[in-house]
Every structure is written in structure tokens, then in C-alpha cells.
Short mmCIF file of C-alpha atoms in Angstrom, two decimals:
data_model
loop_
_atom_site.label_atom_id
_atom_site.label_comp_id
_atom_site.label_asym_id
_atom_site.label_seq_id
_atom_site.Cartn_x
_atom_site.Cartn_y
_atom_site.Cartn_z
CA MET A 1 -28.24 26.07 39.17
CA ARG A 2 -30.77 26.98 36.55
CA GLY A 3 -28.62 29.86 35.53
CA ALA A 4 -25.66 27.64 34.95
CA PHE A 5 -27.78 25.33 32.90
CA ILE A 6 -29.02 28.21 30.74
CA THR A 7 -25.42 29.33 30.23
CA PHE A 8 -24.28 25.88 29.34
CA ALA A 9 -27.18 25.41 26.83
CA ALA A 10 -26.39 28.70 25.36
CA VAL A 11 -22.67 27.77 24.73
CA VAL A 12 -23.74 24.41 23.31
CA ARG A 13 -26.23 26.14 20.90
CA LYS A 14 -23.59 28.59 19.85
CA GLU A 15 -20.96 25.90 19.06
CA LEU A 16 -23.62 23.81 17.13
CA LEU A 17 -24.52 26.74 15.09
CA GLN A 18 -20.94 27.66 14.48
CA ALA A 19 -20.08 24.09 13.41
CA THR A 20 -23.27 23.52 11.21
CA ARG A 21 -22.72 27.01 9.54
CA ASP A 22 -19.45 25.88 7.90
CA ARG A 23 -20.29 23.14 5.10
CA ARG A 24 -16.70 21.96 5.15
CA MET A 25 -17.05 21.28 9.01
CA VAL A 26 -20.38 19.46 8.49
CA PHE A 27 -18.73 17.20 5.91
CA MET A 28 -15.82 16.39 8.19
CA LEU A 29 -18.04 15.64 11.11
CA LEU A 30 -20.90 13.75 9.52
CA VAL A 31 -20.24 12.70 5.82
CA ALA A 32 -16.51 11.78 6.25
CA PRO A 33 -17.05 9.20 8.97
CA LEU A 34 -19.85 7.56 6.91
CA ILE A 35 -17.74 7.33 3.85
CA GLN A 36 -14.77 5.91 5.77
CA ILE A 37 -16.80 3.20 7.60
CA ILE A 38 -18.19 2.03 4.16
CA VAL A 39 -14.83 1.94 2.52
CA PHE A 40 -13.03 0.46 5.63
CA GLY A 41 -15.63 -2.16 6.02
CA PHE A 42 -15.20 -3.61 2.67
CA ALA A 43 -11.58 -3.00 2.23
CA ALA A 44 -10.44 -4.47 5.52
CA ASN A 45 -10.42 -8.11 4.40
CA LEU A 46 -7.89 -10.33 5.93
CA SER A 47 -9.01 -13.54 4.22
CA PHE A 48 -6.65 -15.35 1.87
CA GLU A 49 -8.24 -15.45 -1.64
CA HIS A 50 -7.55 -14.67 -5.25
CA ALA A 51 -3.72 -14.82 -4.49
CA ASP A 52 -1.61 -14.29 -7.66
CA THR A 53 0.20 -17.53 -8.15
CA VAL A 54 2.73 -18.76 -10.87
CA LEU A 55 3.04 -22.38 -11.72
CA VAL A 56 6.08 -24.01 -13.46
CA ASP A 57 5.03 -27.27 -15.13
CA GLN A 58 8.27 -29.12 -15.73
CA ASP A 59 6.28 -32.50 -16.47
CA LYS A 60 4.02 -31.35 -19.20
CA THR A 61 1.67 -34.28 -18.86
CA ALA A 62 -2.20 -34.69 -18.45
CA GLU A 63 -1.64 -35.11 -14.76
CA SER A 64 0.28 -31.87 -14.34
CA ARG A 65 -2.28 -29.99 -16.57
CA ALA A 66 -5.11 -31.36 -14.41
CA PHE A 67 -3.44 -30.25 -11.27
CA ARG A 68 -2.87 -26.77 -12.73
CA ASP A 69 -6.60 -26.59 -13.92
CA GLU A 70 -8.12 -27.67 -10.67
CA LEU A 71 -5.80 -25.37 -8.69
CA ALA A 72 -6.98 -22.46 -10.81
CA ALA A 73 -10.66 -23.56 -10.41
CA GLU A 74 -10.29 -23.76 -6.70
CA GLY A 75 -10.87 -20.00 -6.22
CA THR A 76 -8.09 -19.26 -3.69
CA PHE A 77 -5.40 -18.92 -6.31
CA ARG A 78 -5.24 -16.98 -9.42
CA VAL A 79 -2.92 -19.06 -11.54
CA SER A 80 -0.71 -18.14 -14.47
CA GLU A 81 2.06 -20.36 -16.00
CA VAL A 82 5.67 -19.56 -16.61
CA GLU A 83 8.34 -21.77 -18.12
CA SER A 84 11.05 -21.78 -15.53
CA VAL A 85 11.83 -21.42 -11.75
CA ALA A 86 13.88 -18.51 -12.56
CA GLU A 87 10.95 -16.75 -14.27
CA ALA A 88 8.67 -17.69 -11.40
CA GLN A 89 11.11 -16.16 -8.75
CA ALA A 90 11.26 -13.05 -10.82
CA GLU A 91 7.48 -12.67 -10.64
CA VAL A 92 7.79 -12.91 -6.89
CA VAL A 93 10.63 -10.50 -6.74
CA ALA A 94 8.51 -7.93 -8.72
CA GLY A 95 5.52 -8.49 -6.40
CA ARG A 96 3.32 -9.67 -9.21
CA ALA A 97 2.98 -13.11 -7.44
CA GLN A 98 2.74 -14.12 -3.67
CA LEU A 99 3.32 -17.81 -4.53
CA ALA A 100 5.22 -20.02 -7.07
CA VAL A 101 4.35 -23.70 -7.35
CA VAL A 102 6.84 -26.06 -9.13
CA LEU A 103 5.59 -29.37 -10.52
CA PRO A 104 8.73 -31.50 -11.08
CA HIS A 105 9.59 -33.81 -13.88
CA GLY A 106 8.08 -37.28 -13.44
CA PHE A 107 5.04 -35.84 -11.63
CA GLY A 108 2.46 -37.86 -13.72
CA ARG A 109 4.48 -41.01 -13.71
CA ARG A 110 5.08 -41.11 -9.97
CA LEU A 111 1.31 -40.29 -9.34
CA ASN A 112 0.26 -43.27 -11.61
CA ALA A 113 2.72 -45.46 -9.82
CA GLY A 114 1.13 -44.47 -6.40
CA GLU A 115 4.43 -42.85 -5.25
CA HIS A 116 4.94 -39.83 -3.10
CA VAL A 117 5.45 -36.65 -5.21
CA GLN A 118 7.22 -33.63 -3.88
CA ILE A 119 5.93 -30.18 -4.96
CA GLN A 120 8.04 -27.19 -4.39
CA ALA A 121 6.39 -23.91 -3.17
CA LEU A 122 8.17 -20.53 -3.24
CA MET A 123 6.40 -17.97 -0.89
CA ASP A 124 7.03 -14.33 -0.55
CA GLY A 125 8.22 -13.96 3.15
CA SER A 126 8.51 -10.28 2.77
CA ASP A 127 4.82 -10.19 3.90
CA PRO A 128 4.99 -12.81 6.86
CA ALA A 129 1.24 -13.14 7.36
CA ARG A 130 0.52 -13.40 3.61
CA GLY A 131 3.41 -15.91 3.13
CA VAL A 132 2.18 -18.11 6.02
CA GLN A 133 -1.32 -18.00 4.62
CA ALA A 134 -0.14 -19.00 1.21
CA GLY A 135 1.84 -21.95 2.59
CA TYR A 136 -1.12 -23.19 4.55
CA ALA A 137 -3.41 -22.82 1.71
CA ILE A 138 -1.21 -24.58 -0.86
CA GLU A 139 -0.43 -27.33 1.76
CA ALA A 140 -4.00 -27.89 2.53
CA TYR A 141 -4.94 -28.21 -1.18
CA ALA A 142 -1.99 -30.63 -1.87
CA ALA A 143 -3.06 -32.84 1.15
CA THR A 144 -6.70 -33.09 0.25
CA ARG A 145 -7.20 -32.70 -3.49
CA ALA A 146 -6.28 -34.87 -6.48
CA PRO A 147 -6.91 -34.10 -10.23
CA PRO A 148 -9.56 -36.40 -11.95
CA THR A 149 -6.79 -38.20 -13.91
CA MET A 150 -5.25 -39.60 -10.72
CA PRO A 151 -5.82 -43.13 -9.82
CA ALA A 152 -9.13 -43.83 -7.96
CA VAL A 153 -7.39 -46.23 -5.49
CA GLY A 154 -6.87 -43.51 -2.82
CA VAL A 155 -5.32 -40.12 -3.17
CA PRO A 156 -1.55 -40.21 -3.78
CA HIS A 157 0.45 -38.25 -1.32
CA LEU A 158 1.45 -34.77 -2.69
CA ILE A 159 4.23 -33.59 -0.40
CA LEU A 160 4.75 -29.74 -0.18
CA VAL A 161 8.37 -28.63 -0.02
CA PRO A 162 7.92 -24.94 1.16
CA ARG A 163 10.61 -22.33 0.78
CA LEU A 164 10.24 -18.84 2.16
CA LEU A 165 11.89 -16.12 0.16
CA TYR A 166 13.47 -12.94 1.50
CA ASN A 167 12.48 -13.44 5.21
CA PRO A 168 12.81 -17.07 6.21
CA GLY A 169 12.46 -16.14 10.01
CA LEU A 170 9.03 -14.52 9.27
CA LYS A 171 9.98 -11.26 11.12
CA GLY A 172 6.99 -9.06 11.17
CA ARG A 173 9.09 -5.85 11.73
CA ILE A 174 10.65 -6.31 8.23
CA PHE A 175 7.26 -6.05 6.58
CA MET A 176 5.98 -3.20 8.99
CA VAL A 177 8.90 -0.79 8.64
CA PRO A 178 8.08 0.31 5.05
CA GLY A 179 4.47 0.93 5.91
CA THR A 180 5.49 2.79 9.01
CA ALA A 181 7.75 4.96 6.95
CA ALA A 182 4.94 5.75 4.44
CA SER A 183 2.67 6.82 7.29
CA ILE A 184 5.30 8.99 8.99
CA LEU A 185 6.07 10.84 5.71
CA ILE A 186 2.43 11.70 5.16
CA VAL A 187 2.03 13.09 8.63
CA ILE A 188 5.35 15.08 8.26
CA THR A 189 4.46 16.43 4.78
CA THR A 190 0.82 16.47 4.10
CA ILE A 191 -0.72 17.38 7.50
CA VAL A 192 2.20 19.63 8.85
CA THR A 193 2.33 21.52 5.49
CA ALA A 194 -1.44 21.95 5.33
CA MET A 195 -1.59 23.23 8.93
CA GLY A 196 1.57 25.49 8.58
CA LEU A 197 0.17 27.25 5.47
CA THR A 198 -3.32 27.59 7.01
CA ARG A 199 -1.79 29.05 10.16
CA GLU A 200 0.03 31.71 8.09
CA ARG A 201 -3.27 32.55 6.50
CA GLU A 202 -4.89 32.94 9.90
CA THR A 203 -2.23 35.19 11.36
CA GLY A 204 -2.00 37.34 8.30
CA THR A 205 1.60 36.36 7.55
CA LEU A 206 0.77 35.16 4.03
CA GLU A 207 -0.99 38.47 3.11
CA GLN A 208 2.20 40.21 4.18
CA LEU A 209 4.25 38.18 1.81
CA LEU A 210 1.79 38.89 -1.01
CA VAL A 211 2.78 42.64 -0.95
CA THR A 212 6.39 41.83 -1.63
CA PRO A 213 7.61 41.14 -5.33
CA ILE A 214 7.91 37.39 -4.68
CA GLU A 215 6.38 35.36 -7.61
CA PRO A 216 3.61 32.97 -6.64
CA MET A 217 5.42 29.92 -7.88
CA VAL A 218 8.63 30.94 -6.06
CA LEU A 219 6.55 31.40 -2.86
CA MET A 220 4.87 28.00 -3.18
CA VAL A 221 8.10 26.09 -3.94
CA GLY A 222 9.86 27.91 -1.09
CA LYS A 223 7.09 26.96 1.24
CA ILE A 224 7.22 23.28 0.58
CA VAL A 225 10.95 22.64 0.00
CA PRO A 226 11.74 22.65 3.86
CA TYR A 227 9.19 19.92 4.42
CA ALA A 228 10.63 17.96 1.52
CA ILE A 229 14.14 18.21 3.24
CA PHE A 230 12.67 17.08 6.54
CA GLY A 231 10.87 14.29 4.64
CA LEU A 232 14.20 12.95 3.14
CA ILE A 233 15.98 13.19 6.43
CA ASP A 234 13.12 11.22 8.06
CA ALA A 235 13.43 8.68 5.28
CA THR A 236 17.14 8.25 5.97
CA PHE A 237 16.63 7.82 9.63
CA ILE A 238 14.01 5.27 9.07
CA LEU A 239 16.17 3.23 6.79
CA VAL A 240 19.16 3.41 9.17
CA VAL A 241 17.20 2.65 12.41
CA GLY A 242 15.23 -0.04 10.54
CA ASN A 243 18.41 -1.75 9.33
CA ILE A 244 20.34 -1.46 12.56
CA LEU A 245 17.53 -2.21 15.17
CA PHE A 246 15.18 -4.25 13.25
CA ASP A 247 17.33 -6.08 10.66
CA VAL A 248 15.37 -4.57 7.76
CA PRO A 249 17.44 -5.54 4.61
CA MET A 250 18.57 -3.18 1.93
CA ARG A 251 18.97 -5.65 -0.85
CA GLY A 252 18.31 -3.31 -3.88
CA PRO A 253 19.77 0.03 -4.90
CA LEU A 254 19.27 2.79 -2.47
CA LEU A 255 19.12 5.27 -5.24
CA LEU A 256 15.99 3.63 -6.60
CA ALA A 257 14.50 3.57 -3.18
CA PHE A 258 15.02 7.34 -2.67
CA THR A 259 13.74 8.08 -6.19
CA GLY A 260 10.54 6.50 -4.79
CA VAL A 261 10.71 8.71 -1.85
CA GLY A 262 11.15 11.86 -3.92
CA LEU A 263 8.01 11.05 -6.15
CA TYR A 264 6.13 10.14 -2.96
CA LEU A 265 6.96 13.44 -1.27
CA VAL A 266 5.90 15.33 -4.30
CA THR A 267 2.49 13.86 -4.10
CA THR A 268 2.15 14.16 -0.19
CA LEU A 269 3.41 17.80 -0.35
CA GLY A 270 0.98 18.72 -3.12
CA THR A 271 -1.80 17.12 -1.40
CA GLY A 272 -0.94 19.41 1.83
CA LEU A 273 -0.96 22.41 -0.51
CA VAL A 274 -4.45 21.55 -1.77
CA ILE A 275 -5.74 21.06 1.78
CA SER A 276 -4.33 24.30 2.86
CA THR A 277 -6.17 26.11 0.05
CA LEU A 278 -9.45 24.49 1.01
CA ALA A 279 -9.14 24.83 4.84
CA ARG A 280 -10.06 28.15 6.54
CA THR A 281 -8.66 27.13 9.94
CA GLN A 282 -5.94 24.88 11.30
CA GLN A 283 -8.69 22.72 12.82
CA GLN A 284 -10.15 22.16 9.39
CA ALA A 285 -6.71 21.37 7.97
CA LEU A 286 -5.98 18.82 10.63
CA MET A 287 -9.24 17.09 10.13
CA ALA A 288 -8.95 17.07 6.32
CA GLY A 289 -5.44 15.87 6.73
CA PHE A 290 -6.56 12.83 8.78
CA PHE A 291 -9.50 12.31 6.39
CA PHE A 292 -6.81 11.77 3.64
CA LEU A 293 -4.44 9.78 5.86
CA LEU A 294 -6.81 7.09 7.01
CA PRO A 295 -8.05 5.88 3.60
CA ALA A 296 -4.55 6.16 2.27
CA ILE A 297 -3.23 3.69 4.84
CA LEU A 298 -6.05 1.26 4.39
CA LEU A 299 -6.02 1.28 0.59
CA SER A 300 -2.26 0.98 0.26
CA GLY A 301 -1.78 -2.65 1.11
CA PHE A 302 -0.04 -1.74 4.43
CA MET A 303 -2.52 -3.78 6.55
CA THR A 304 -4.76 -5.56 3.94
CA PRO A 305 -3.38 -6.84 0.77
CA VAL A 306 -4.82 -5.00 -2.28
CA ASP A 307 -5.77 -8.28 -4.11
CA ALA A 308 -7.90 -9.31 -1.07
CA MET A 309 -9.98 -6.14 -1.44
CA PRO A 310 -13.40 -6.21 -3.41
CA ALA A 311 -13.01 -5.50 -7.15
CA TRP A 312 -14.97 -2.22 -6.87
CA ILE A 313 -12.64 -0.87 -4.24
CA ARG A 314 -9.52 -1.82 -6.02
CA PRO A 315 -9.58 1.10 -8.60
CA LEU A 316 -9.41 3.55 -5.57
CA THR A 317 -5.93 2.17 -4.85
CA TYR A 318 -4.67 3.17 -8.30
CA VAL A 319 -4.67 6.73 -7.31
CA ASN A 320 -3.24 6.30 -3.92
CA PRO A 321 0.44 7.26 -3.91
CA MET A 322 0.99 5.36 -0.66
CA ARG A 323 0.33 2.04 -2.39
CA TRP A 324 2.88 2.61 -5.10
CA PHE A 325 5.57 3.83 -2.61
CA LEU A 326 4.97 0.82 -0.47
CA GLU A 327 5.35 -1.53 -3.48
CA ILE A 328 8.58 0.28 -4.62
CA TRP A 329 10.16 0.04 -1.04
CA ARG A 330 9.21 -3.57 -0.46
CA THR A 331 10.33 -4.69 -3.86
CA VAL A 332 13.67 -2.80 -3.68
CA LEU A 333 14.58 -3.16 -0.11
CA LEU A 334 13.01 -6.47 0.85
CA ARG A 335 13.29 -8.41 -2.28
CA GLY A 336 16.32 -6.79 -4.00
CA GLY A 337 14.17 -5.53 -6.98
CA ARG A 338 15.93 -3.49 -9.93
CA PHE A 339 14.47 -0.64 -11.97
CA ALA A 340 12.51 -2.85 -14.36
CA ASP A 341 10.85 -4.54 -11.29
CA VAL A 342 9.41 -1.21 -10.09
CA LEU A 343 8.87 0.62 -13.36
CA PRO A 344 5.11 0.33 -13.44
CA GLN A 345 4.94 1.69 -9.82
CA LEU A 346 7.46 4.60 -10.66
CA GLY A 347 5.35 5.47 -13.67
CA ALA A 348 2.11 5.46 -11.59
CA LEU A 349 3.59 7.52 -8.92
CA SER A 350 4.97 10.04 -11.39
CA VAL A 351 1.52 10.53 -12.97
CA ILE A 352 -0.09 10.91 -9.55
CA ALA A 353 2.57 13.50 -8.53
CA ALA A 354 2.26 15.59 -11.78
CA ALA A 355 -1.51 15.57 -11.37
CA VAL A 356 -1.42 16.65 -7.74
CA MET A 357 1.11 19.32 -8.12
CA ALA A 358 -0.90 20.72 -11.18
CA ILE A 359 -4.02 20.89 -9.05
CA ALA A 360 -2.07 22.40 -6.14
CA THR A 361 -0.44 25.06 -8.38
CA VAL A 362 -3.80 26.19 -9.74
CA ARG A 363 -5.48 26.13 -6.33
CA PHE A 364 -2.55 27.94 -4.60
CA ARG A 365 -2.65 30.76 -7.35
CA ARG A 366 -6.31 31.21 -6.81
CA SER A 367 -6.04 31.39 -3.04
CA LEU A 368 -3.62 34.23 -3.50
CA GLY A 369 -6.10 36.04 -5.41
#
């Protein structure tokens, strides 16, 4: 019994020494979880606050301006004003607003007469949870608040007329499928690419290729193109299955949706290459891949809206390719957005793709010696 314990202790000691000898492994085992819990704890905010809201004031009276000012001061809504309902709906289509509020002609006159006033609220149903939260928040505000200019004899009834855009049935799958697609593509491209190249380095296959007259750039591109093809096939499968089984709409141009896929794959494949040059073993590559995957999902807006995250965390989302890909797919597929609606997202994704591939190229050349 004592001999078995001594053997057991020796094995444990050997594994501990082996794990702690490698600084990369120590980082993955101890530092990475600490970073993740701090970021996740702050980023995972499901409360409804600071929602981007556009307001159409068709009345242009002191009462309507007072309503706008108090709505903005309330803290739940981040209010900007547009001139027409069409402009307001365009802001929702582009994803720049989650809610549009329309104050009708005669708003002030009816309030002063003590009449009921109907307020139209256009909510983005492509995110069902967020859409419902927006509806509850504006309805609660309309039912309990009144601007200072309103008559003191009781609060007039402000009646909310809600309208859910793009997803009237509030189907959660419509919202989840684009996020699931982004997660699947990261696994297929980033993690599998990193592990595949690391495996070749472990088995010596990569060294055998180096003695051939293949140029490093040709070798690098040849290594990642198959995974890019698989990624495009998977994206097509996801679109078809999502449309047939889960009624996910395809309201915008598919070419634009696949442009987003292409740029996204460049970033994920480039990240896989970078990981493969840093990792010495497949185990390290796998752990590094998941270290990249988890923050990418949480900081993308897939589960938690970006505007609900603390101000100091939001800049981290700017360099997250998954955020921009999700915004492109949701805008194009769910809301029927066009090129102008996703131009900022395409631009951001292009810059990230160029930067990641530049780093990957330099790292890959150095790893080849």
C-alpha cells in the first residue's frame, strides 16, 4: 500500500513539474481562468439599460419635447431624434437602435385636454428577449411618468401601441441561429486549424515539407484553404437548415451575407495560424483555442447585448471579429439590411482580417525558421 502511494506521489510530482515548467501551460491553467472570470463577470449583464432609442416627434410642442427630455433623463434609454418614421425604421434595420418611439400629431393638445394619447413603439424583434424588455420598459414608463408640463390633475393616460418588427412571433431560434453559426465556424476554422498544424509539427510532417521547394506563403495558404472551404460549406448548411427547420428568414442579399462569412473566415483562420505558431503541442493548441473562443462568444453580443456591457469592456468588442459577423448576419438575414446598413461592420471586419493575417504571416515565416 505504501509503495503504491509513493508511486502515485511520484507520478503527481512529475506531472506538476512538467506542467509548471512550461510557461504557456501555467498561463492557460492559472492566469487565463482568472482573466476570464473577471471579464465574464462584468460582461454578462442581462439588465436592460442604455438602450439606443430613436424618437420621432411629429407634434413639435412643449409637451412632446418635455416627454423626450424626461425619457432621455430616465437612464434606461439613450435617446436621439429623427424626423420621420421611415428614418426611425432605418435605424432599427441597421441595428443602431433597438427601439423607436413615435409621438403623434396632437400629442400636447390631447394631453392638455385630459384625453388618452396613443404612442407607437417599434421594437426590434430579431432579438426577442431584448425586444420584449424594450416593450416592457417603455410601457412602464408611459404608464407611470408624465412630463412636468402635463396637467397636475392626475396623470393623463399614455397608451402604448407596440409593434414588433422582423419577428412578431418572438421565435428565439431566429435570434440564436446566427450566433450558433459564428460559434461553429470558430471551432471548425480556428481550433481545428491550430491543432492540425501543431500535429504536423509534432509528427515532423511540417519539417519534411520544408525541404521541398514550396514557398512559405504558398504552404501557408495551401494549409488554410481546405478549412476555408469547409467553413463556407458549413455556413451554407447552417443557412439552409436554419431556413427549413427553424424558419430563419433570408430577407437581405445572400451575397452580402457570404461576404461577411468570407471576411470572418479570414480572421478565424488567421487566428488559428497564430495559435499554431505559439503552441508546442496539440493540447496547448486546444486550450489556447478555447481561451480565444469563450471571450469571443461572450463579447460578441450573442448572449449579452454589447450596449449593456460596462463602458470599459466595450472597447474589447471592437477587435472581436465575431461581434461584427453577428451584426452583419442579423442585419442582412433577419432585418433585410443592404450594403449601406452593414458598411461599418464590413469595414471593421476587413481591418481585423488584414491585421490578423499580417501577424499570422510573420509568425508562420518565423516558425519555419
